[in-house]
């Protein structure tokens, strides 16, 4: 049976624990950015950058292939950092903006593509390489990011891990787009989105396992 003295002692032990220091955001971003640079460098070193990148980025639809995942990463990572403080929890509604823009590009091409061309445009030639590359680029920064978030004190570890995975997966997609020459929104919204979703799921699982305290 628990006595009042036991309860008081338990409360005292909790209050005696030191409050976790706020996460050093510049340092955390630096560690994750360094790990991302290593992963991206390895993949682009093997695959190369598309030779017509400069000309291709003059097309707004192709530019969106790089810009939208980069925007998603820039929005998601600060929110993931905010969740490492029990009293803070950033809003996720801004993430809808790049997702909605990508969905709009997908729908716009879908309604203007002949039924016989829909599946070839959707599948492209490099769907498998796209998923593998985005996952490979994400692997090291995800490990570093989870270790970094452990320095905080999130009360929603799955959410924190998922947001981290979302940010890193989106960053990896933006990096992979420097190589990819498949510029149809049907392709890149589908497969970049799938790669980002895989990273988000891995982040959520890692958060559930490693960010609980």
mmCIF file of N, CA, C and O in Angstrom, residues 140-187:
data_model
loop_
_atom_site.group_PDB
_atom_site.id
_atom_site.type_symbol
_atom_site.label_atom_id
_atom_site.label_comp_id
_atom_site.label_asym_id
_atom_site.label_seq_id
_atom_site.Cartn_x
_atom_site.Cartn_y
_atom_site.Cartn_z
ATOM 1 N N UNK A 140 21.396 8.997 -42.465
ATOM 2 C CA UNK A 140 22.330 9.548 -41.478
ATOM 3 C C UNK A 140 21.755 10.765 -40.759
ATOM 4 O O UNK A 140 21.829 10.831 -39.519
ATOM 5 N N UNK A 141 21.159 11.757 -41.447
ATOM 6 C CA UNK A 141 20.586 12.878 -40.707
ATOM 7 C C UNK A 141 19.443 12.478 -39.777
ATOM 8 O O UNK A 141 19.235 13.114 -38.744
ATOM 9 N N UNK A 142 18.716 11.408 -40.108
ATOM 10 C CA UNK A 142 17.674 10.937 -39.191
ATOM 11 C C UNK A 142 18.281 10.415 -37.899
ATOM 12 O O UNK A 142 17.795 10.709 -36.800
ATOM 13 N N UNK A 143 19.351 9.637 -38.015
ATOM 14 C CA UNK A 143 20.026 9.118 -36.817
ATOM 15 C C UNK A 143 20.553 10.272 -35.972
ATOM 16 O O UNK A 143 20.335 10.340 -34.757
ATOM 17 N N UNK A 144 21.236 11.203 -36.629
ATOM 18 C CA UNK A 144 21.788 12.356 -35.909
ATOM 19 C C UNK A 144 20.663 13.203 -35.322
ATOM 20 O O UNK A 144 20.756 13.680 -34.181
ATOM 21 N N UNK A 145 19.584 13.389 -36.073
ATOM 22 C CA UNK A 145 18.475 14.205 -35.600
ATOM 23 C C UNK A 145 17.791 13.613 -34.385
ATOM 24 O O UNK A 145 17.458 14.338 -33.434
ATOM 25 N N UNK A 146 17.581 12.301 -34.373
ATOM 26 C CA UNK A 146 16.955 11.664 -33.206
ATOM 27 C C UNK A 146 17.856 11.800 -31.986
ATOM 28 O O UNK A 146 17.389 12.123 -30.872
ATOM 29 N N UNK A 147 19.135 11.599 -32.162
ATOM 30 C CA UNK A 147 20.076 11.770 -31.047
ATOM 31 C C UNK A 147 20.058 13.216 -30.549
ATOM 32 O O UNK A 147 20.165 13.470 -29.341
ATOM 33 N N UNK A 148 19.910 14.148 -31.458
ATOM 34 C CA UNK A 148 19.862 15.557 -31.076
ATOM 35 C C UNK A 148 18.586 15.878 -30.309
ATOM 36 O O UNK A 148 18.625 16.564 -29.283
ATOM 37 N N UNK A 149 17.450 15.385 -30.787
ATOM 38 C CA UNK A 149 16.185 15.666 -30.109
ATOM 39 C C UNK A 149 16.125 15.034 -28.728
ATOM 40 O O UNK A 149 15.372 15.500 -27.862
ATOM 41 N N UNK A 150 16.909 14.000 -28.488
ATOM 42 C CA UNK A 150 16.939 13.381 -27.165
ATOM 43 C C UNK A 150 17.482 14.328 -26.104
ATOM 44 O O UNK A 150 17.280 14.118 -24.911
ATOM 45 N N UNK A 151 18.176 15.374 -26.517
ATOM 46 C CA UNK A 151 18.675 16.351 -25.565
ATOM 47 C C UNK A 151 17.548 17.215 -25.009
ATOM 48 O O UNK A 151 17.729 17.897 -23.996
ATOM 49 N N UNK A 152 16.402 17.204 -25.676
ATOM 50 C CA UNK A 152 15.249 17.955 -25.211
ATOM 51 C C UNK A 152 14.359 17.085 -24.339
ATOM 52 O O UNK A 152 14.797 16.073 -23.791
ATOM 53 N N UNK A 153 13.097 17.487 -24.224
ATOM 54 C CA UNK A 153 12.175 16.756 -23.346
ATOM 55 C C UNK A 153 10.779 16.771 -23.960
ATOM 56 O O UNK A 153 9.848 17.355 -23.408
ATOM 57 N N UNK A 154 10.645 16.151 -25.124
ATOM 58 C CA UNK A 154 9.339 16.123 -25.765
ATOM 59 C C UNK A 154 8.355 15.272 -24.971
ATOM 60 O O UNK A 154 8.718 14.233 -24.408
ATOM 61 N N UNK A 155 7.119 15.710 -24.926
ATOM 62 C CA UNK A 155 6.064 14.919 -24.298
ATOM 63 C C UNK A 155 5.237 14.186 -25.353
ATOM 64 O O UNK A 155 4.323 13.455 -25.002
ATOM 65 N N UNK A 156 5.561 14.386 -26.636
ATOM 66 C CA UNK A 156 4.864 13.706 -27.731
ATOM 67 C C UNK A 156 5.916 13.143 -28.673
ATOM 68 O O UNK A 156 6.167 13.679 -29.756
ATOM 69 N N UNK A 157 6.563 12.070 -28.254
ATOM 70 C CA UNK A 157 7.724 11.570 -29.002
ATOM 71 C C UNK A 157 7.404 11.134 -30.427
ATOM 72 O O UNK A 157 8.241 11.311 -31.326
ATOM 73 N N UNK A 158 6.244 10.556 -30.650
ATOM 74 C CA UNK A 158 5.906 10.129 -32.007
ATOM 75 C C UNK A 158 5.761 11.348 -32.910
ATOM 76 O O UNK A 158 6.264 11.369 -34.042
ATOM 77 N N UNK A 159 5.092 12.367 -32.406
ATOM 78 C CA UNK A 159 4.924 13.609 -33.175
ATOM 79 C C UNK A 159 6.280 14.250 -33.480
ATOM 80 O O UNK A 159 6.548 14.665 -34.608
ATOM 81 N N UNK A 160 7.135 14.307 -32.466
ATOM 82 C CA UNK A 160 8.450 14.917 -32.659
ATOM 83 C C UNK A 160 9.256 14.145 -33.697
ATOM 84 O O UNK A 160 9.877 14.730 -34.596
ATOM 85 N N UNK A 161 9.266 12.814 -33.586
ATOM 86 C CA UNK A 161 10.005 11.997 -34.535
ATOM 87 C C UNK A 161 9.440 12.098 -35.937
ATOM 88 O O UNK A 161 10.199 12.148 -36.923
ATOM 89 N N UNK A 162 8.115 12.142 -36.047
ATOM 90 C CA UNK A 162 7.491 12.243 -37.371
ATOM 91 C C UNK A 162 7.825 13.577 -38.031
ATOM 92 O O UNK A 162 8.125 13.636 -39.226
ATOM 93 N N UNK A 163 7.777 14.660 -37.259
ATOM 94 C CA UNK A 163 8.107 15.971 -37.816
ATOM 95 C C UNK A 163 9.570 16.031 -38.253
ATOM 96 O O UNK A 163 9.897 16.607 -39.292
ATOM 97 N N UNK A 164 10.444 15.430 -37.447
ATOM 98 C CA UNK A 164 11.854 15.370 -37.834
ATOM 99 C C UNK A 164 12.016 14.571 -39.122
ATOM 100 O O UNK A 164 12.720 14.998 -40.055
ATOM 101 N N UNK A 165 11.385 13.392 -39.198
ATOM 102 C CA UNK A 165 11.463 12.578 -40.410
ATOM 103 C C UNK A 165 10.887 13.286 -41.618
ATOM 104 O O UNK A 165 11.419 13.191 -42.725
ATOM 105 N N UNK A 166 9.794 14.032 -41.413
ATOM 106 C CA UNK A 166 9.191 14.800 -42.506
ATOM 107 C C UNK A 166 10.168 15.843 -43.026
ATOM 108 O O UNK A 166 10.377 15.982 -44.244
ATOM 109 N N UNK A 167 10.785 16.583 -42.106
ATOM 110 C CA UNK A 167 11.727 17.633 -42.509
ATOM 111 C C UNK A 167 12.923 17.047 -43.247
ATOM 112 O O UNK A 167 13.335 17.559 -44.301
ATOM 113 N N UNK A 168 13.484 15.984 -42.709
ATOM 114 C CA UNK A 168 14.677 15.397 -43.322
ATOM 115 C C UNK A 168 14.333 14.726 -44.645
ATOM 116 O O UNK A 168 15.087 14.829 -45.625
ATOM 117 N N UNK A 169 13.202 14.039 -44.715
ATOM 118 C CA UNK A 169 12.786 13.437 -45.975
ATOM 119 C C UNK A 169 12.559 14.480 -47.060
ATOM 120 O O UNK A 169 12.935 14.285 -48.221
ATOM 121 N N UNK A 170 11.941 15.604 -46.680
ATOM 122 C CA UNK A 170 11.715 16.675 -47.647
ATOM 123 C C UNK A 170 13.037 17.289 -48.099
ATOM 124 O O UNK A 170 13.227 17.589 -49.283
ATOM 125 N N UNK A 171 13.949 17.464 -47.158
ATOM 126 C CA UNK A 171 15.267 17.988 -47.515
ATOM 127 C C UNK A 171 15.991 17.024 -48.455
ATOM 128 O O UNK A 171 16.644 17.444 -49.421
ATOM 129 N N UNK A 172 15.871 15.729 -48.184
ATOM 130 C CA UNK A 172 16.493 14.725 -49.052
ATOM 131 C C UNK A 172 15.878 14.748 -50.446
ATOM 132 O O UNK A 172 16.588 14.605 -51.460
ATOM 133 N N UNK A 173 14.555 14.946 -50.529
ATOM 134 C CA UNK A 173 13.899 15.020 -51.842
ATOM 135 C C UNK A 173 14.387 16.233 -52.621
ATOM 136 O O UNK A 173 14.645 16.150 -53.829
ATOM 137 N N UNK A 174 14.518 17.370 -51.932
ATOM 138 C CA UNK A 174 15.026 18.571 -52.601
ATOM 139 C C UNK A 174 16.454 18.355 -53.096
ATOM 140 O O UNK A 174 16.827 18.816 -54.179
ATOM 141 N N UNK A 175 17.255 17.643 -52.296
ATOM 142 C CA UNK A 175 18.625 17.354 -52.722
ATOM 143 C C UNK A 175 18.668 16.393 -53.894
ATOM 144 O O UNK A 175 19.435 16.601 -54.854
ATOM 145 N N UNK A 176 17.841 15.347 -53.844
ATOM 146 C CA UNK A 176 17.819 14.381 -54.938
ATOM 147 C C UNK A 176 17.356 15.026 -56.239
ATOM 148 O O UNK A 176 17.769 14.616 -57.337
ATOM 149 N N UNK A 177 16.518 16.064 -56.126
ATOM 150 C CA UNK A 177 16.022 16.746 -57.322
ATOM 151 C C UNK A 177 17.141 17.387 -58.122
ATOM 152 O O UNK A 177 16.959 17.680 -59.311
ATOM 153 N N UNK A 178 18.300 17.606 -57.513
ATOM 154 C CA UNK A 178 19.447 18.141 -58.250
ATOM 155 C C UNK A 178 19.959 17.137 -59.292
ATOM 156 O O UNK A 178 20.616 17.520 -60.259
ATOM 157 N N UNK A 179 19.650 15.868 -59.069
ATOM 158 C CA UNK A 179 20.039 14.818 -60.032
ATOM 159 C C UNK A 179 18.893 14.452 -60.960
ATOM 160 O O UNK A 179 19.103 14.230 -62.155
ATOM 161 N N UNK A 180 17.702 14.371 -60.428
ATOM 162 C CA UNK A 180 16.556 13.805 -61.148
ATOM 163 C C UNK A 180 16.161 14.675 -62.339
ATOM 164 O O UNK A 180 16.015 15.891 -62.229
ATOM 165 N N UNK A 181 15.950 14.052 -63.490
ATOM 166 C CA UNK A 181 15.527 14.786 -64.678
ATOM 167 C C UNK A 181 14.101 14.431 -65.092
ATOM 168 O O UNK A 181 13.688 14.684 -66.219
ATOM 169 N N UNK A 182 13.345 13.825 -64.172
ATOM 170 C CA UNK A 182 11.929 13.537 -64.433
ATOM 171 C C UNK A 182 11.117 14.690 -63.847
ATOM 172 O O UNK A 182 10.954 14.807 -62.632
ATOM 173 N N UNK A 183 10.605 15.542 -64.725
ATOM 174 C CA UNK A 183 10.036 16.816 -64.299
ATOM 175 C C UNK A 183 8.517 16.855 -64.302
ATOM 176 O O UNK A 183 7.930 17.927 -64.097
ATOM 177 N N UNK A 184 7.862 15.735 -64.540
ATOM 178 C CA UNK A 184 6.405 15.713 -64.552
ATOM 179 C C UNK A 184 5.880 15.674 -63.115
ATOM 180 O O UNK A 184 6.277 14.817 -62.331
ATOM 181 N N UNK A 185 4.973 16.588 -62.737
ATOM 182 C CA UNK A 185 4.406 16.545 -61.384
ATOM 183 C C UNK A 185 3.758 15.213 -61.036
ATOM 184 O O UNK A 185 3.790 14.799 -59.867
ATOM 185 N N UNK A 186 3.170 14.535 -62.026
ATOM 186 C CA UNK A 186 2.612 13.219 -61.735
ATOM 187 C C UNK A 186 3.674 12.299 -61.165
ATOM 188 O O UNK A 186 3.399 11.496 -60.254
ATOM 189 N N UNK A 187 4.888 12.417 -61.684
ATOM 190 C CA UNK A 187 5.982 11.584 -61.183
ATOM 191 C C UNK A 187 6.501 12.089 -59.859
ATOM 192 O O UNK A 187 6.515 11.370 -58.864
#
